[in-house]
C-alpha positions as a Markdown table, in Angstrom:
| # | Residue | x | y | z |
|---|---|---|---|---|
| 1 | Unk | -28.6 | 31.7 | -36.6 |
| 2 | Unk | -27.4 | 31.9 | -33.2 |
| 3 | Unk | -26.3 | 35.3 | -31.1 |
| 4 | Unk | -22.8 | 34.9 | -30.6 |
| 5 | Unk | -21.7 | 34.2 | -27.0 |
| 6 | Unk | -21.4 | 37.7 | -25.1 |
| 7 | Unk | -17.8 | 38.5 | -23.9 |
| 8 | Unk | -15.8 | 40.8 | -22.0 |
| 9 | Unk | -12.2 | 42.2 | -23.0 |
| 10 | Unk | -9.9 | 41.3 | -19.6 |
| 11 | Unk | -6.7 | 42.5 | -21.5 |
| 12 | Unk | -4.9 | 42.5 | -24.5 |
| 13 | Unk | -2.8 | 39.7 | -25.1 |
| 14 | Unk | 0.1 | 38.9 | -27.4 |
| 15 | Unk | -0.2 | 35.5 | -28.6 |
| 16 | Unk | 0.5 | 33.3 | -30.9 |
| 17 | Unk | -2.1 | 31.3 | -33.6 |
| 18 | Unk | -1.8 | 27.3 | -32.6 |
| 19 | Unk | -2.1 | 26.2 | -36.1 |
| 20 | Unk | -0.3 | 28.1 | -38.4 |
| 21 | Unk | 1.7 | 29.8 | -34.9 |
| 22 | Unk | 1.7 | 33.7 | -36.6 |
| 23 | Unk | 2.0 | 36.0 | -34.0 |
| 24 | Unk | -1.1 | 37.3 | -33.2 |
| 25 | Unk | -2.8 | 40.5 | -31.0 |
| 26 | Unk | -5.7 | 38.2 | -28.5 |
| 27 | Unk | -7.2 | 39.0 | -25.5 |
| 28 | Unk | -8.0 | 37.6 | -22.7 |
| 29 | Unk | -12.1 | 37.7 | -22.6 |
| 30 | Unk | -14.9 | 36.5 | -19.6 |
| 31 | Unk | -18.2 | 34.6 | -21.0 |
| 32 | Unk | -20.8 | 34.6 | -18.1 |
| 33 | Unk | -19.4 | 30.8 | -17.0 |
| 34 | Unk | -15.5 | 31.6 | -18.0 |
| 35 | Unk | -12.1 | 32.9 | -18.8 |
| 36 | Unk | -10.4 | 32.0 | -21.9 |
| 37 | Unk | -7.7 | 33.2 | -24.3 |
| 38 | Unk | -9.4 | 33.9 | -27.5 |
| 39 | Unk | -6.8 | 35.3 | -30.7 |
| 40 | Unk | -8.7 | 35.1 | -34.4 |
| 41 | Unk | -6.1 | 34.6 | -37.4 |
| 42 | Unk | -6.8 | 35.6 | -40.4 |
| 43 | Unk | -6.0 | 31.9 | -41.7 |
| 44 | Unk | -7.5 | 29.9 | -39.1 |
| 45 | Unk | -10.4 | 31.8 | -37.4 |
| 46 | Unk | -11.4 | 32.7 | -33.7 |
| 47 | Unk | -10.0 | 29.7 | -31.1 |
| 48 | Unk | -10.4 | 29.5 | -27.5 |
| 49 | Unk | -8.6 | 28.1 | -24.7 |
| 50 | Unk | -10.3 | 27.8 | -21.5 |
| 51 | Unk | -8.3 | 29.0 | -18.2 |
| 52 | Unk | -10.9 | 28.6 | -15.7 |
| 53 | Unk | -14.7 | 27.7 | -15.3 |
| 54 | Unk | -14.2 | 30.6 | -12.1 |
| 55 | Unk | -15.2 | 33.6 | -13.9 |
| 56 | Unk | -15.5 | 36.3 | -11.3 |
| 57 | Unk | -13.0 | 34.4 | -9.2 |
| 58 | Unk | -10.2 | 34.1 | -12.2 |
| 59 | Unk | -11.0 | 37.8 | -13.5 |
| 60 | Unk | -10.3 | 39.2 | -9.6 |
| 61 | Unk | -7.4 | 36.8 | -10.0 |
| 62 | Unk | -5.8 | 37.9 | -12.7 |
| 63 | Unk | -6.9 | 41.9 | -12.4 |
| 64 | Unk | -4.1 | 41.5 | -8.5 |
| 65 | Unk | -1.5 | 39.9 | -10.5 |
| 66 | Unk | -1.0 | 41.4 | -13.4 |
| 67 | Unk | -2.7 | 44.8 | -11.4 |
| 68 | Unk | -1.3 | 44.5 | -7.9 |
| 69 | Unk | 2.3 | 42.7 | -8.4 |
| 70 | Unk | 3.0 | 44.2 | -10.7 |
| 71 | Unk | 4.1 | 40.5 | -13.1 |
| 72 | Unk | 3.9 | 41.9 | -16.4 |
| 73 | Unk | 7.9 | 41.6 | -16.3 |
| 74 | Unk | 10.5 | 40.1 | -15.2 |
| 75 | Unk | 10.6 | 39.8 | -11.5 |
| 76 | Unk | 12.9 | 38.1 | -8.6 |
| 77 | Unk | 14.5 | 34.7 | -8.7 |
| 78 | Unk | 14.5 | 32.1 | -10.6 |
| 79 | Unk | 15.2 | 29.6 | -7.7 |
| 80 | Unk | 14.6 | 26.1 | -10.5 |
| 81 | Unk | 17.2 | 26.0 | -13.8 |
| 82 | Unk | 16.4 | 22.6 | -15.6 |
| 83 | Unk | 20.0 | 21.1 | -17.0 |
| 84 | Unk | 18.8 | 19.1 | -20.0 |
| 85 | Unk | 21.9 | 17.1 | -20.6 |
| 86 | Unk | 20.5 | 14.6 | -23.0 |
| 87 | Unk | 17.9 | 13.8 | -25.7 |
| 88 | Unk | 18.7 | 9.9 | -24.8 |
| 89 | Unk | 14.9 | 8.4 | -23.2 |
| 90 | Unk | 14.0 | 4.5 | -23.1 |
| 91 | Unk | 10.4 | 5.5 | -23.0 |
| 92 | Unk | 9.4 | 8.0 | -25.9 |
| 93 | Unk | 6.7 | 9.2 | -25.3 |
| 94 | Unk | 3.3 | 10.5 | -27.6 |
| 95 | Unk | 3.4 | 13.2 | -26.2 |
| 96 | Unk | 7.2 | 13.9 | -25.1 |
| 97 | Unk | 7.4 | 18.4 | -24.9 |
| 98 | Unk | 10.8 | 17.6 | -25.2 |
| 99 | Unk | 11.1 | 16.5 | -28.3 |
| 100 | Unk | 13.7 | 13.8 | -27.4 |
| 101 | Unk | 12.4 | 12.0 | -31.0 |
| 102 | Unk | 13.3 | 14.4 | -32.7 |
| 103 | Unk | 16.9 | 15.3 | -30.7 |
| 104 | Unk | 16.1 | 18.1 | -30.0 |
| 105 | Unk | 18.5 | 18.9 | -26.8 |
| 106 | Unk | 21.9 | 18.3 | -27.7 |
| 107 | Unk | 23.9 | 15.4 | -25.5 |
| 108 | Unk | 26.1 | 17.3 | -22.6 |
| 109 | Unk | 29.9 | 16.4 | -21.8 |
| 110 | Unk | 31.0 | 15.4 | -18.7 |
| 111 | Unk | 33.1 | 18.7 | -19.7 |
| 112 | Unk | 30.5 | 21.2 | -20.2 |
| 113 | Unk | 28.1 | 19.5 | -17.7 |
| 114 | Unk | 31.5 | 20.6 | -14.9 |
| 115 | Unk | 31.3 | 23.9 | -16.6 |
| 116 | Unk | 27.5 | 24.2 | -15.8 |
| 117 | Unk | 28.2 | 23.4 | -12.1 |
| 118 | Unk | 30.8 | 26.5 | -12.0 |
| 119 | Unk | 28.4 | 29.0 | -12.9 |
| 120 | Unk | 26.9 | 30.9 | -11.1 |
| 121 | Unk | 22.6 | 30.2 | -10.2 |
| 122 | Unk | 20.4 | 31.7 | -7.7 |
| 123 | Unk | 18.9 | 27.9 | -7.9 |
| 124 | Unk | 18.8 | 24.5 | -7.8 |
| 125 | Unk | 19.7 | 23.0 | -10.7 |
| 126 | Unk | 17.3 | 20.0 | -11.8 |
| 127 | Unk | 19.5 | 17.2 | -14.1 |
| 128 | Unk | 17.0 | 16.3 | -16.8 |
| 129 | Unk | 16.9 | 15.7 | -20.3 |
| 130 | Unk | 15.9 | 13.0 | -22.0 |
| 131 | Unk | 16.3 | 10.7 | -19.5 |
| 132 | Unk | 19.3 | 11.9 | -17.7 |
| 133 | Unk | 20.6 | 8.2 | -15.7 |
| 134 | Unk | 21.3 | 7.3 | -19.0 |
| 135 | Unk | 23.7 | 10.2 | -19.1 |
| 136 | Unk | 27.2 | 8.5 | -18.6 |
| 137 | Unk | 28.2 | 11.4 | -16.3 |
| 138 | Unk | 25.3 | 11.1 | -14.4 |
| 139 | Unk | 27.2 | 9.4 | -11.0 |
| 140 | Unk | 30.1 | 12.5 | -11.2 |
| 141 | Unk | 27.3 | 15.4 | -11.8 |
| 142 | Unk | 26.0 | 14.7 | -8.2 |
| 143 | Unk | 29.6 | 14.2 | -6.6 |
| 144 | Unk | 31.1 | 17.0 | -8.1 |
| 145 | Unk | 28.0 | 19.8 | -6.9 |
| 146 | Unk | 28.6 | 17.4 | -3.5 |
| 147 | Unk | 32.1 | 19.4 | -3.8 |
| 148 | Unk | 30.8 | 22.8 | -4.4 |
| 149 | Unk | 28.0 | 22.7 | -1.9 |
| 150 | Unk | 25.5 | 23.2 | -5.2 |
| 151 | Unk | 21.9 | 22.3 | -4.2 |
| 152 | Unk | 20.7 | 20.0 | -6.7 |
| 153 | Unk | 17.7 | 17.2 | -8.1 |
| 154 | Unk | 17.2 | 14.4 | -10.1 |
| 155 | Unk | 14.0 | 14.7 | -12.7 |
| 156 | Unk | 14.1 | 11.3 | -13.8 |
| 157 | Unk | 11.1 | 8.7 | -15.7 |
| 158 | Unk | 12.2 | 6.7 | -12.2 |
| 159 | Unk | 13.0 | 3.4 | -14.9 |
| 160 | Unk | 16.5 | 2.5 | -14.0 |
| 161 | Unk | 16.2 | 3.7 | -10.3 |
| 162 | Unk | 14.4 | 0.3 | -10.1 |
| 163 | Unk | 17.4 | -0.5 | -9.5 |
| 164 | Unk | 18.4 | -0.8 | -5.9 |
| 165 | Unk | 22.0 | -0.7 | -6.4 |
| 166 | Unk | 22.3 | 2.6 | -8.5 |
| 167 | Unk | 19.9 | 4.0 | -6.2 |
| 168 | Unk | 22.5 | 3.5 | -3.5 |
| 169 | Unk | 25.1 | 5.2 | -5.5 |
| 170 | Unk | 22.9 | 7.9 | -6.3 |
| 171 | Unk | 22.3 | 8.8 | -2.0 |
| 172 | Unk | 26.7 | 7.4 | -1.6 |
| 173 | Unk | 27.7 | 10.6 | -4.5 |
| 174 | Unk | 25.7 | 13.2 | -2.8 |
| 175 | Unk | 22.0 | 13.3 | -4.1 |
| 176 | Unk | 19.1 | 13.6 | -1.6 |
| 177 | Unk | 16.8 | 15.0 | -4.1 |
| 178 | Unk | 14.6 | 13.5 | -6.5 |
| 179 | Unk | 11.8 | 14.4 | -8.9 |
| 180 | Unk | 10.0 | 11.4 | -10.4 |
| 181 | Unk | 7.2 | 11.6 | -13.4 |
| 182 | Unk | 4.1 | 9.5 | -13.6 |
| 183 | Unk | 0.9 | 9.3 | -15.0 |
| 184 | Unk | -1.0 | 6.4 | -13.4 |
| 185 | Unk | 0.1 | 4.7 | -9.9 |
| 186 | Unk | -1.9 | 2.1 | -9.4 |
| 187 | Unk | -2.7 | 1.0 | -12.8 |
| 188 | Unk | -5.6 | -0.1 | -12.0 |
| 189 | Unk | -7.3 | 1.9 | -14.4 |
| 190 | Unk | -5.8 | 1.2 | -18.4 |
| 191 | Unk | -4.7 | 4.1 | -20.1 |
| 192 | Unk | -2.9 | 3.1 | -22.7 |
| 193 | Unk | 1.0 | 3.9 | -23.2 |
| 194 | Unk | 0.4 | 5.2 | -19.4 |
| 195 | Unk | 0.3 | 1.2 | -18.2 |
| 196 | Unk | 3.4 | 0.2 | -19.4 |
| 197 | Unk | 6.2 | 0.9 | -16.5 |
| 198 | Unk | 3.6 | 1.4 | -13.4 |
| 199 | Unk | 5.1 | -2.1 | -11.4 |
| 200 | Unk | 8.9 | -0.5 | -12.1 |
| 201 | Unk | 7.8 | 2.9 | -10.7 |
| 202 | Unk | 6.7 | 1.7 | -7.6 |
| 203 | Unk | 9.9 | -0.4 | -7.4 |
| 204 | Unk | 11.7 | 2.5 | -7.9 |
| 205 | Unk | 9.7 | 4.5 | -5.6 |
| 206 | Unk | 9.9 | 1.9 | -2.9 |
| 207 | Unk | 14.1 | 2.1 | -3.3 |
| 208 | Unk | 13.7 | 5.9 | -2.6 |
| 209 | Unk | 12.0 | 5.5 | 0.3 |
| 210 | Unk | 14.2 | 3.1 | 1.9 |
| 211 | Unk | 17.3 | 5.2 | 1.4 |
| 212 | Unk | 15.8 | 8.8 | 2.7 |
| 213 | Unk | 15.6 | 10.2 | -0.3 |
| 214 | Unk | 13.4 | 13.6 | -1.0 |
| 215 | Unk | 10.8 | 12.4 | -4.0 |
| 216 | Unk | 8.4 | 15.3 | -6.0 |
| 217 | Unk | 5.9 | 13.1 | -7.2 |
| 218 | Unk | 5.4 | 14.8 | -10.4 |
| 219 | Unk | 2.2 | 13.2 | -12.6 |
| 220 | Unk | 1.4 | 14.4 | -16.1 |
| 221 | Unk | -2.4 | 15.1 | -16.8 |
| 222 | Unk | -4.3 | 15.0 | -19.5 |
| 223 | Unk | -7.8 | 16.0 | -19.6 |
| 224 | Unk | -10.2 | 12.7 | -20.3 |
| 225 | Unk | -7.3 | 9.9 | -19.8 |
| 226 | Unk | -6.2 | 9.9 | -16.8 |
| 227 | Unk | -7.4 | 13.0 | -14.5 |
| 228 | Unk | -7.3 | 10.0 | -11.7 |
| 229 | Unk | -3.6 | 10.7 | -10.6 |
| 230 | Unk | -3.6 | 13.8 | -9.5 |
| 231 | Unk | -6.0 | 11.9 | -6.3 |
| 232 | Unk | -3.8 | 9.0 | -6.1 |
| 233 | Unk | -0.9 | 11.0 | -5.8 |
| 234 | Unk | -2.2 | 12.9 | -3.1 |
| 235 | Unk | -3.3 | 9.4 | -1.1 |
| 236 | Unk | 0.0 | 8.2 | -2.0 |
| 237 | Unk | 1.5 | 11.7 | -0.3 |
| 238 | Unk | -1.3 | 11.0 | 2.9 |
| 239 | Unk | 0.4 | 7.7 | 4.0 |
| 240 | Unk | 4.3 | 8.6 | 2.9 |
| 241 | Unk | 6.3 | 11.6 | 4.5 |
| 242 | Unk | 8.9 | 11.7 | 2.0 |
| 243 | Unk | 7.0 | 12.5 | -0.9 |
| 244 | Unk | 8.1 | 16.2 | -0.3 |
| 245 | Unk | 6.1 | 18.0 | -3.0 |
| 246 | Unk | 3.6 | 17.6 | -5.4 |
| 247 | Unk | 3.8 | 18.9 | -9.1 |
| 248 | Unk | 1.8 | 18.5 | -11.5 |
| 249 | Unk | 1.9 | 19.4 | -15.4 |
| 250 | Unk | -0.9 | 20.2 | -17.3 |
| 251 | Unk | 0.3 | 18.0 | -20.7 |
| 252 | Unk | 1.9 | 20.7 | -22.8 |
| 253 | Unk | 0.8 | 20.4 | -26.9 |
| 254 | Unk | 4.1 | 20.9 | -27.8 |
| 255 | Unk | 7.8 | 19.2 | -29.7 |
| 256 | Unk | 5.9 | 15.6 | -30.3 |
| 257 | Unk | 2.7 | 16.3 | -28.2 |
| 258 | Unk | 1.3 | 17.7 | -30.6 |
| 259 | Unk | 0.5 | 14.3 | -32.7 |
| 260 | Unk | -2.9 | 14.1 | -30.0 |
| 261 | Unk | -6.3 | 15.7 | -29.2 |
| 262 | Unk | -4.8 | 19.4 | -27.6 |
| 263 | Unk | -8.6 | 19.3 | -25.5 |
| 264 | Unk | -6.7 | 17.3 | -23.4 |
| 265 | Unk | -4.7 | 19.8 | -22.0 |
| 266 | Unk | -6.1 | 20.7 | -19.1 |
| 267 | Unk | -4.7 | 24.4 | -17.1 |
| 268 | Unk | -4.2 | 24.5 | -13.5 |
| 269 | Unk | -7.4 | 26.5 | -12.2 |
| 270 | Unk | -9.3 | 23.9 | -14.0 |
| 271 | Unk | -6.9 | 21.2 | -11.8 |
| 272 | Unk | -7.4 | 22.8 | -8.5 |
| 273 | Unk | -11.0 | 22.4 | -9.2 |
| 274 | Unk | -10.8 | 18.5 | -9.4 |
| 275 | Unk | -9.0 | 18.9 | -5.9 |
| 276 | Unk | -11.5 | 21.3 | -4.0 |
| 277 | Unk | -13.9 | 18.9 | -5.0 |
| 278 | Unk | -11.8 | 15.7 | -3.8 |
| 279 | Unk | -11.6 | 17.8 | -0.8 |
| 280 | Unk | -14.8 | 18.9 | 0.1 |
| 281 | Unk | -14.0 | 22.9 | -0.9 |
| 282 | Unk | -17.3 | 24.1 | -0.7 |
| 283 | Unk | -15.7 | 27.9 | -0.8 |
| 284 | Unk | -13.9 | 28.2 | -4.1 |
| 285 | Unk | -12.8 | 31.9 | -3.5 |
| 286 | Unk | -10.5 | 30.5 | 0.1 |
| 287 | Unk | -8.2 | 29.6 | -3.0 |
| 288 | Unk | -7.7 | 32.2 | -4.7 |
| 289 | Unk | -7.4 | 34.0 | -1.3 |
| 290 | Unk | -4.2 | 31.8 | -0.8 |
| 291 | Unk | -3.5 | 32.2 | -4.6 |
| 292 | Unk | -3.1 | 35.8 | -3.1 |
| 293 | Unk | -1.4 | 35.0 | -0.3 |
| 294 | Unk | 1.3 | 32.7 | -1.6 |
| 295 | Unk | 2.7 | 35.6 | -4.7 |
| 296 | Unk | 2.4 | 37.9 | -2.1 |
| 297 | Unk | 4.8 | 36.0 | -0.2 |
| 298 | Unk | 6.7 | 35.0 | -2.6 |
| 299 | Unk | 7.1 | 38.2 | -4.6 |
| 300 | Unk | 8.8 | 39.6 | -1.3 |
| 301 | Unk | 11.2 | 36.9 | -0.7 |
| 302 | Unk | 12.1 | 38.6 | -4.2 |
| 303 | Unk | 10.9 | 34.7 | -6.3 |
| 304 | Unk | 9.4 | 34.6 | -9.6 |
| 305 | Unk | 5.7 | 32.6 | -9.3 |
| 306 | Unk | 3.7 | 32.2 | -13.0 |
| 307 | Unk | -0.2 | 32.8 | -12.6 |
| 308 | Unk | 0.3 | 29.4 | -14.9 |
| 309 | Unk | 1.1 | 28.5 | -11.8 |
| 310 | Unk | -1.5 | 27.6 | -9.1 |
| 311 | Unk | 0.2 | 26.6 | -4.5 |
| 312 | Unk | -2.1 | 24.4 | -2.2 |
| 313 | Unk | -0.5 | 23.1 | 0.4 |
| 314 | Unk | -2.0 | 20.2 | 2.8 |
| 315 | Unk | -0.9 | 19.0 | 6.5 |
| 316 | Unk | -0.4 | 15.1 | 7.1 |
| 317 | Unk | -2.3 | 14.7 | 9.7 |
| 318 | Unk | -3.2 | 10.0 | 11.1 |
| 319 | Unk | -2.3 | 8.8 | 7.3 |
| 320 | Unk | -5.0 | 11.6 | 5.6 |
| 321 | Unk | -4.2 | 14.9 | 4.0 |
| 322 | Unk | -5.9 | 18.6 | 5.4 |
| 323 | Unk | -6.4 | 21.3 | 2.8 |
| 324 | Unk | -4.6 | 24.3 | 5.2 |
| 325 | Unk | -6.9 | 26.8 | 4.5 |
| 326 | Unk | -8.8 | 24.1 | 7.3 |
| 327 | Unk | -6.4 | 25.8 | 9.6 |
| 328 | Unk | -7.0 | 29.7 | 8.5 |
| 329 | Unk | -9.6 | 32.2 | 9.1 |
| 330 | Unk | -10.0 | 32.4 | 5.0 |
| 331 | Unk | -13.0 | 35.1 | 5.4 |
| 332 | Unk | -11.2 | 37.8 | 7.7 |
| 333 | Unk | -7.4 | 37.4 | 5.3 |
| 334 | Unk | -10.0 | 37.4 | 2.7 |
| 335 | Unk | -10.6 | 41.3 | 3.9 |
| 336 | Unk | -7.2 | 42.0 | 5.3 |
| 337 | Unk | -5.4 | 41.3 | 1.3 |
| 338 | Unk | -7.9 | 44.3 | -0.5 |
| 339 | Unk | -6.2 | 46.0 | 2.3 |
| 340 | Unk | -3.1 | 45.3 | 1.6 |
| 341 | Unk | -3.5 | 46.0 | -1.8 |
| 342 | Unk | -3.1 | 49.2 | -1.2 |
| 343 | Unk | 0.1 | 48.7 | -0.2 |
| 344 | Unk | 1.3 | 47.7 | -3.5 |
| 345 | Unk | 3.8 | 50.8 | -4.1 |
| 346 | Unk | 5.0 | 51.3 | -1.0 |
| 347 | Unk | 8.4 | 50.8 | 0.4 |
| 348 | Unk | 9.3 | 46.9 | 1.0 |
| 349 | Unk | 9.5 | 47.5 | 4.3 |
| 350 | Unk | 5.7 | 48.3 | 5.1 |
| 351 | Unk | 4.6 | 46.0 | 1.9 |
| 352 | Unk | 6.4 | 43.1 | 4.7 |
| 353 | Unk | 4.8 | 45.2 | 7.5 |
| 354 | Unk | 1.2 | 45.2 | 5.9 |
| 355 | Unk | 1.4 | 41.5 | 4.5 |
| 356 | Unk | 2.1 | 40.2 | 7.7 |
| 357 | Unk | -1.0 | 42.0 | 9.2 |
| 358 | Unk | -2.3 | 40.7 | 6.6 |
| 359 | Unk | -1.6 | 37.1 | 7.8 |
| 360 | Unk | -2.3 | 38.2 | 10.3 |
| 361 | Unk | -5.9 | 38.3 | 10.3 |
| 362 | Unk | -6.6 | 34.9 | 9.3 |
| 363 | Unk | -5.1 | 33.1 | 11.8 |
| 364 | Unk | -6.9 | 31.7 | 14.6 |
| 365 | Unk | -6.6 | 28.6 | 17.8 |
| 366 | Unk | -6.1 | 25.7 | 15.5 |
| 367 | Unk | -3.6 | 27.7 | 13.0 |
| 368 | Unk | -0.8 | 27.1 | 16.2 |
| 369 | Unk | -0.6 | 23.5 | 14.9 |
| 370 | Unk | 1.1 | 25.1 | 11.5 |
| 371 | Unk | 3.3 | 28.0 | 12.3 |
| 372 | Unk | 6.6 | 25.2 | 13.4 |
| 373 | Unk | 5.8 | 24.3 | 10.0 |
| 374 | Unk | 5.4 | 27.1 | 8.7 |
| 375 | Unk | 8.7 | 29.2 | 9.9 |
| 376 | Unk | 10.2 | 26.0 | 8.3 |
| 377 | Unk | 8.9 | 25.9 | 5.1 |
| 378 | Unk | 9.8 | 30.2 | 4.5 |
| 379 | Unk | 12.5 | 29.8 | 6.6 |
| 380 | Unk | 13.3 | 26.6 | 3.7 |
| 381 | Unk | 12.6 | 29.1 | 1.0 |
| 382 | Unk | 14.7 | 32.5 | 1.8 |
| 383 | Unk | 17.3 | 30.9 | 2.3 |
| 384 | Unk | 17.5 | 27.6 | 0.6 |
| 385 | Unk | 15.6 | 28.2 | -2.4 |
| 386 | Unk | 14.1 | 24.8 | -1.6 |
| 387 | Unk | 10.3 | 24.5 | 0.2 |
| 388 | Unk | 10.8 | 20.7 | 0.3 |
| 389 | Unk | 13.8 | 20.6 | 2.0 |
| 390 | Unk | 12.5 | 20.9 | 6.0 |
| 391 | Unk | 10.2 | 18.8 | 7.2 |
| 392 | Unk | 7.6 | 16.0 | 6.2 |
| 393 | Unk | 4.4 | 17.4 | 7.6 |
| 394 | Unk | 3.1 | 20.5 | 5.3 |
| 395 | Unk | 3.2 | 18.7 | 1.6 |
| 396 | Unk | 3.0 | 22.0 | -0.2 |
| 397 | Unk | 0.8 | 21.2 | -4.6 |
| 398 | Unk | 2.2 | 23.0 | -6.9 |
| 399 | Unk | -0.3 | 23.1 | -10.4 |
| 400 | Unk | 1.2 | 24.4 | -13.8 |
| 401 | Unk | 1.2 | 23.7 | -17.4 |
| 402 | Unk | 3.7 | 25.0 | -19.4 |
| 403 | Unk | 3.9 | 27.4 | -21.6 |
| 404 | Unk | 1.9 | 26.4 | -25.2 |
| 405 | Unk | 0.8 | 27.2 | -28.9 |
| 406 | Unk | -3.0 | 26.9 | -26.4 |
| 407 | Unk | -1.8 | 29.5 | -23.8 |
| 408 | Unk | 0.8 | 31.2 | -25.4 |
| 409 | Unk | 0.8 | 34.8 | -23.2 |
| 410 | Unk | 4.1 | 36.8 | -24.0 |
| 411 | Unk | 3.2 | 38.5 | -20.6 |
| 412 | Unk | 2.5 | 35.1 | -18.9 |
| 413 | Unk | 5.6 | 34.3 | -20.5 |
| 414 | Unk | 8.0 | 37.0 | -19.2 |
| 415 | Unk | 7.5 | 35.3 | -15.8 |
| 416 | Unk | 8.2 | 32.3 | -16.1 |
| 417 | Unk | 9.4 | 30.9 | -13.3 |
| 418 | Unk | 11.6 | 27.7 | -14.9 |
| 419 | Unk | 15.5 | 28.7 | -15.8 |
| 420 | Unk | 16.7 | 26.8 | -18.5 |
| 421 | Unk | 20.3 | 25.1 | -19.8 |
| 422 | Unk | 20.4 | 23.3 | -23.1 |
| 423 | Unk | 22.8 | 22.3 | -25.7 |
| 424 | Unk | 21.9 | 23.6 | -29.2 |
| 425 | Unk | 24.6 | 22.7 | -31.6 |
| 426 | Unk | 27.7 | 23.1 | -30.3 |
| 427 | Unk | 26.9 | 25.8 | -27.6 |
| 428 | Unk | 25.2 | 26.2 | -24.5 |
| 429 | Unk | 22.5 | 28.1 | -24.4 |
| 430 | Unk | 20.5 | 29.5 | -21.2 |
| 431 | Unk | 16.8 | 30.6 | -20.9 |
| 432 | Unk | 13.7 | 29.7 | -19.6 |
| 433 | Unk | 11.3 | 27.4 | -20.2 |
| 434 | Unk | 8.9 | 29.3 | -22.2 |
| 435 | Unk | 11.5 | 31.2 | -24.4 |
| 436 | Unk | 12.8 | 27.9 | -25.9 |
| 437 | Unk | 9.4 | 26.2 | -26.1 |
| 438 | Unk | 8.3 | 28.8 | -28.2 |
| 439 | Unk | 11.2 | 29.1 | -30.3 |
| 440 | Unk | 10.8 | 25.6 | -30.8 |
| 441 | Unk | 8.0 | 26.1 | -31.9 |
| 442 | Unk | 8.3 | 28.7 | -34.2 |
| 443 | Unk | 11.4 | 27.1 | -35.7 |
| 444 | Unk | 8.5 | 24.4 | -36.5 |
| 445 | Unk | 6.6 | 27.2 | -38.0 |
| 446 | Unk | 9.0 | 26.9 | -40.9 |
| 447 | Unk | 8.0 | 23.8 | -42.5 |
| 448 | Unk | 5.9 | 23.7 | -45.7 |
| 449 | Unk | 2.4 | 24.6 | -45.0 |
| 450 | Unk | 1.4 | 20.4 | -46.0 |
| 451 | Unk | 3.6 | 19.2 | -43.4 |
| 452 | Unk | 1.9 | 21.9 | -41.5 |
| 453 | Unk | -1.7 | 20.8 | -41.8 |
| 454 | Unk | -0.9 | 16.6 | -41.8 |
| 455 | Unk | 0.7 | 17.7 | -38.5 |
| 456 | Unk | -2.4 | 19.6 | -36.5 |
| 457 | Unk | -4.8 | 17.3 | -38.3 |
| 458 | Unk | -5.6 | 15.8 | -35.3 |
| 459 | Unk | -7.3 | 19.4 | -34.1 |
| 460 | Unk | -10.0 | 19.8 | -31.9 |
| 461 | Unk | -9.5 | 22.5 | -30.2 |
| 462 | Unk | -12.8 | 24.7 | -30.2 |
| 463 | Unk | -13.5 | 27.2 | -32.8 |
| 464 | Unk | -15.9 | 30.0 | -32.3 |
């Protein structure tokens, strides 16, 4: 028998067994070639989920997030709140983490939507589902939001937005920001159920561009299935400035999605690897330095940020995209951020002053081209909670994954960036995405053992 692979524990983790859903104590561990979430269940044995194939860099990033930024407890404003108004949806996707097939979210009435709009929230309200364009109160929600001066967004599969008349009525009602999900853009590479709606979604994008909407393109990525859509989305955004942001989701192995192979779940750092390969990034450390800079900025601006998210920023130029790191002196910035760590417990004004010095160290003459756009995005984040509201030359790219039983880390979950309002029975519940998803999965764990075994039959997650 061969020797067991050598690993070093980076920190202990309060987690869950992805098979029997029993709460466990696990570890974040570093191997020679990867960092993984490792746990041992008395019933189901040892399982791992790889978080990164950049072990030295990711271990340092985890240290920075938890030890320097002190992100183990909830900190900062939630700038986006999902209003789950319905379970209705035309697509009935096999991977639906919202469990619309099981009617998990209840249908909100018009009066309940009015109540949501009247409550106090720090961030914008994103109407979602299911498919919110099927809700009878769709137009009323955005008209009322405009009257109250609330910032809103529509998260949609885009099928009904292929109807130009509906798009026009939504624009008239006051809607500006649309988040459109897509699993393919070209349809050139067949990918099963993902191919069904490509033409319809392309028509929706055309309508949204012509009517002046600001669009967040939101692909869902499945490892080994449709990873090409990540680069497709970047190429599309390069030539279409109405795409103000790309927000990529890794397939989340929760809800109805547990019928699929969990190996299809891709973590944000793996997505970043794909982008770096496509754009010729040789020094992967530059991207981790960028993460440190962005997360430090968000903390100083009192905005939540989850480690299961990575941020990239591109600049549109001549119909193509260039990484913002190409405009900065990243080695100097890396050294300066190391020095900034000494101010992690200093008074806030000293932290801000030291951070400004660290960012100045990363500038070079070419950086001057970025300053007007950076100032607009910083202002949008600080005063509006919406970095897509200003300008279209810089393209923020958010790479994330929902918490799932494969990746459950309670310290990470406590920093969840996504507020959620959902109807449960006769009440409106307010929570965050990580908690709602885990509560839903644990409730399913109360089902008979035979049903649990059947549900987990497709599971081919690495067993050590």
